[in-house]
Structure formats: structure tokens, C-alpha cells
Coordinates of C-alpha atoms in Angstrom, one line a residue:
T3 CA -51.1 -20.4 13.0
A4 CA -48.3 -23.0 12.4
P5 CA -45.1 -21.1 11.5
L6 CA -43.5 -22.5 8.4
P7 CA -40.8 -21.5 8.9
Y8 CA -40.6 -20.3 12.4
V9 CA -40.2 -16.5 12.4
S10 CA -38.8 -14.2 15.1
T11 CA -41.2 -11.4 16.0
Q12 CA -38.9 -9.4 18.3
G13 CA -35.3 -9.5 19.6
G14 CA -34.4 -11.6 22.6
N15 CA -33.4 -15.0 23.8
W16 CA -34.1 -18.1 21.6
D17 CA -35.9 -19.8 24.6
T18 CA -38.2 -16.9 25.2
T19 CA -41.7 -17.5 23.8
A20 CA -42.2 -13.8 23.0
T21 CA -39.2 -14.0 20.6
W22 CA -41.3 -16.1 18.2
L23 CA -44.4 -15.5 16.2
H24 CA -47.2 -17.5 17.9
G25 CA -44.7 -18.5 20.5
D26 CA -47.4 -18.4 23.2
V27 CA -49.2 -21.3 21.6
Q28 CA -46.6 -23.1 19.5
M29 CA -43.5 -25.1 20.6
I30 CA -40.3 -23.1 20.5
P31 CA -38.1 -24.3 17.6
N32 CA -35.6 -27.0 18.5
T33 CA -37.3 -28.1 21.8
N34 CA -38.8 -31.3 23.0
G35 CA -36.4 -33.3 20.9
V36 CA -37.4 -31.8 17.6
D37 CA -34.3 -30.8 15.5
W38 CA -35.8 -30.5 12.0
N39 CA -37.3 -27.0 12.2
I40 CA -36.7 -24.3 9.6
V41 CA -36.0 -20.9 11.3
R42 CA -36.0 -17.4 10.0
T43 CA -34.5 -14.7 12.3
Q44 CA -35.5 -11.2 11.5
H45 CA -34.4 -9.6 14.8
A46 CA -31.5 -9.5 17.2
V47 CA -31.8 -13.0 18.6
N48 CA -29.2 -14.7 20.9
S49 CA -28.8 -18.4 21.6
G50 CA -28.7 -18.0 25.4
N51 CA -27.4 -21.1 27.3
R52 CA -28.3 -23.7 24.6
S53 CA -26.8 -25.5 21.7
T54 CA -29.1 -25.5 18.7
T55 CA -29.8 -27.8 15.9
V56 CA -32.1 -26.9 12.9
L57 CA -32.8 -28.2 9.4
G58 CA -32.6 -24.8 7.8
L59 CA -31.6 -21.3 9.0
L60 CA -32.2 -18.0 7.3
V61 CA -30.6 -15.0 9.1
D62 CA -32.7 -12.4 7.3
N63 CA -31.4 -9.2 9.0
N64 CA -30.1 -7.9 12.3
R65 CA -27.7 -10.2 14.3
Y66 CA -28.1 -13.8 15.4
T67 CA -25.5 -14.3 18.2
I68 CA -24.3 -17.7 19.3
N69 CA -23.0 -17.0 22.8
N70 CA -21.8 -18.8 25.9
D71 CA -19.5 -21.1 23.9
Q72 CA -22.4 -23.0 22.4
S73 CA -22.8 -24.8 19.0
L74 CA -25.1 -24.1 16.2
R75 CA -25.7 -27.1 14.0
V76 CA -27.4 -26.7 10.6
T77 CA -28.2 -30.0 9.0
N78 CA -29.4 -28.9 5.5
Y79 CA -29.6 -25.2 4.5
L80 CA -28.0 -21.9 5.6
K81 CA -28.5 -18.4 4.2
I82 CA -27.2 -15.3 5.8
D83 CA -28.5 -11.9 4.8
G84 CA -27.7 -10.4 8.2
V85 CA -24.9 -11.3 10.7
L86 CA -24.3 -14.7 12.2
D87 CA -22.0 -13.9 15.2
L88 CA -20.0 -16.7 16.8
T89 CA -18.7 -15.3 20.1
G90 CA -16.1 -16.9 22.4
E91 CA -15.6 -20.6 21.5
S92 CA -19.0 -20.9 19.9
Q93 CA -19.0 -23.0 16.7
L94 CA -21.0 -23.5 13.5
L95 CA -21.4 -27.2 12.6
Q96 CA -22.7 -28.2 9.2
D97 CA -23.6 -31.8 8.3
T98 CA -22.2 -33.5 5.2
G99 CA -24.3 -32.3 2.3
S100 CA -25.4 -29.1 4.1
I101 CA -25.8 -26.2 1.7
V102 CA -24.6 -22.6 2.2
D103 CA -26.6 -20.3 0.0
Y104 CA -23.9 -18.0 -1.4
S105 CA -26.5 -15.5 -2.7
G106 CA -26.7 -14.3 0.9
T107 CA -25.7 -10.7 1.3
G108 CA -24.6 -10.9 5.0
Y109 CA -21.7 -12.5 6.7
M110 CA -20.5 -14.7 9.6
E111 CA -18.1 -13.4 12.3
R112 CA -15.6 -15.7 14.0
D113 CA -13.1 -14.5 16.6
Q114 CA -9.7 -16.2 16.9
Q115 CA -6.6 -15.4 18.8
G116 CA -3.1 -15.5 17.4
T117 CA 0.4 -14.7 18.7
S118 CA 1.1 -10.9 18.8
N119 CA 4.9 -11.5 18.7
L120 CA 6.5 -9.7 15.7
F121 CA 9.0 -12.5 15.1
N122 CA 6.7 -15.5 15.3
Y123 CA 4.4 -16.8 12.6
N124 CA 0.7 -17.4 12.9
Y125 CA -0.4 -20.4 10.8
W126 CA -4.0 -19.7 9.9
G127 CA -6.9 -21.4 8.0
S128 CA -9.8 -19.2 7.2
P129 CA -13.3 -20.4 8.3
V130 CA -14.9 -17.9 5.8
S131 CA -14.6 -16.8 2.2
T132 CA -15.9 -13.9 0.2
A133 CA -16.2 -14.9 -3.5
G134 CA -16.9 -17.7 -5.9
A135 CA -19.6 -20.3 -6.3
M136 CA -20.2 -23.5 -4.4
N137 CA -17.0 -25.7 -4.4
A138 CA -14.9 -22.9 -5.9
R139 CA -14.8 -20.4 -3.0
T140 CA -11.9 -17.9 -2.6
Y141 CA -10.7 -15.2 -0.2
T142 CA -8.0 -12.6 0.3
V143 CA -6.5 -12.1 3.8
G144 CA -7.2 -8.4 3.5
G145 CA -10.8 -9.1 2.6
I146 CA -11.6 -11.3 5.6
L147 CA -9.5 -10.1 8.5
Y148 CA -11.0 -7.5 10.9
N149 CA -10.3 -6.0 14.3
G150 CA -13.8 -6.2 15.7
G151 CA -15.8 -4.1 13.3
T152 CA -12.8 -2.5 11.6
Q153 CA -10.8 -4.0 8.8
V154 CA -7.1 -4.6 9.7
S155 CA -4.7 -2.1 8.2
W156 CA -1.7 -3.3 6.3
T157 CA 1.9 -2.1 5.8
G158 CA 4.6 -3.1 3.4
G159 CA 7.3 -2.8 6.1
N160 CA 8.7 -5.7 8.0
N161 CA 6.7 -5.0 11.2
G162 CA 3.1 -4.3 12.1
S163 CA 1.8 -2.2 15.0
P164 CA -0.9 -2.7 17.6
S165 CA -2.8 0.6 17.5
P166 CA -4.4 1.0 15.1
L167 CA -4.0 -2.7 14.4
T168 CA -1.6 -3.0 11.5
I169 CA -0.1 -6.1 10.1
S170 CA 2.9 -6.5 7.7
N171 CA 1.8 -8.1 4.4
R172 CA 5.5 -9.0 3.9
W173 CA 5.0 -12.3 5.6
I174 CA 1.8 -13.7 4.1
Y175 CA 2.7 -16.9 2.3
A176 CA 0.8 -20.0 1.1
F177 CA 2.3 -23.5 1.0
A178 CA 1.7 -25.2 -2.3
E179 CA 3.1 -28.7 -1.8
G180 CA 5.2 -29.9 -4.7
Q181 CA 7.5 -32.8 -5.4
E182 CA 10.4 -31.5 -3.3
N183 CA 8.3 -30.4 -0.3
D184 CA 10.9 -27.8 0.6
Y185 CA 11.1 -24.0 1.0
S186 CA 10.6 -23.4 -2.7
D187 CA 7.0 -24.5 -2.2
W188 CA 6.2 -21.4 -0.1
I189 CA 4.5 -18.8 -2.4
Y190 CA 4.2 -15.1 -1.5
K191 CA 0.6 -13.9 -1.5
G192 CA 0.4 -10.7 0.5
H193 CA -2.9 -9.4 1.8
N194 CA -4.4 -9.1 -1.6
G195 CA -3.4 -12.5 -3.0
L196 CA -6.2 -14.9 -3.8
F197 CA -6.5 -18.1 -1.8
D198 CA -8.7 -21.1 -2.5
V199 CA -10.8 -22.3 0.4
G200 CA -8.8 -24.8 2.4
L201 CA -5.4 -23.3 1.7
G202 CA -4.0 -21.7 4.8
F203 CA -1.5 -18.8 5.2
T204 CA 1.3 -17.5 7.4
M205 CA 1.2 -14.1 9.1
K206 CA 3.2 -12.4 11.7
G207 CA 1.9 -10.6 14.7
S208 CA 1.2 -6.9 15.6
G209 CA 3.7 -6.4 18.4
A210 CA 1.0 -5.8 21.0
A211 CA 2.1 -6.0 24.7
T212 CA -0.3 -8.9 25.3
A213 CA 0.7 -12.5 24.3
D214 CA -2.4 -12.9 22.1
Q215 CA -4.0 -10.7 19.5
N216 CA -7.7 -11.1 18.7
Y217 CA -8.7 -11.2 15.0
T218 CA -12.2 -11.4 13.6
F219 CA -12.7 -13.4 10.4
R220 CA -15.6 -12.1 8.4
G221 CA -17.3 -13.6 5.4
L222 CA -19.7 -16.4 4.4
P223 CA -18.9 -19.8 6.1
N224 CA -17.1 -22.4 4.1

């Protein structure tokens, strides 16, 4: 009955034996000091109050939620066909040489807060991408930026608006460092311009009454 890999059998907390196939007789993955398990989640599983380390993770369908500001460390292989949801300050950590299988049809969600002020820039780097092969990943700001489960709306005007969340694409620039290292190195991209992974962008706020605006970055992890 040894699960290879470990497979979820119902939704629930990672540390609940009923969550796992043969969990009543087998050690729960990533317990007792073992951090080289391969795990396949097929149900709505949450991390509970634990940080988790696995050798391989396959999020087959439904949603695997990392909550309570915990970390998920994948040392070798990650494939997402469902949703990997990092809530609060939860983080995905991948060791050097760890592989993301970009044939996955799902996505990761990562919330971040930026200034809502219409006249201040946010300077962003995207934790996710949406296209390209390994070591050649790309994204557009319009393709990755969400307001919860809804894509952010865009306007060509100077100012955005908070409801529905609308951002001006007038202020989306990339910095391509050249010999002069001056303002001429800022390149206008807009929300449909293509960015290479690792290249950040500027974006102004929505004008919401609160100081911070929450955004959800959605795509496959870099």
C-alpha cells in the first residue's frame, strides 16, 4: 500500500490522516524529518499551520492553499494543473536546479499590495509568467494581473479607478539599462507589451481611498 507518490483522497488539512490515501497506516508526507516525498494533490488541500518541504509536487486539480504565512519548499520538480494559492505572506521556495514543468495547465496565485495613490509609481517584479519554454519565459502585465478572481481592467487615460479596479496603461514602462543609464532607457510597454522574466515594470495606482491596493499575480511560477 505504499503510495508512490503520496496521493490525496479527500479535501482537508495536510496533517489530517484522512486527507491521504492509506493515511491511516502510512506516515503523512513530510513528517518525522522526511522531506524527500513526492506528493500529488487531487483535492482542495490546505497547509494548515506548517511549512512543507517535498522533493516533487503535482497539483493535479482543485486548489492547494498555502496559508498562515507558511512556506512551501520544492527541491526538485513542480507541476501545476490546478491552482497553487499562496495566501497572505506565504511563499514558494525552489532550490537551485528545481524544475517547473511548464506543460502544466494550471496556475499559481500570489497576492501583493501596492500603493493606490494615482500619482505614485509601483515598481513591480512579477513572480509568475504565462508563456515560453524553460529559461525563456515571458509575460504581459495585462495577462498576469488580477483583482482576486477577476482580471484588472485597463484604460488609456492618465488615471485609473478603484471600482471596478481599473489601471492606466499609460504608465507601464520597463527599464532597459544602457550605456547612459538615464531616462532614455525607460521603454514604454503598456499592459500588452511583452516582458522577459526578471524584467520589472512601473505602474501607477487605482486611486482607492485606502493607502494600499491588493493585486493578485496569476501564472506559472518563475
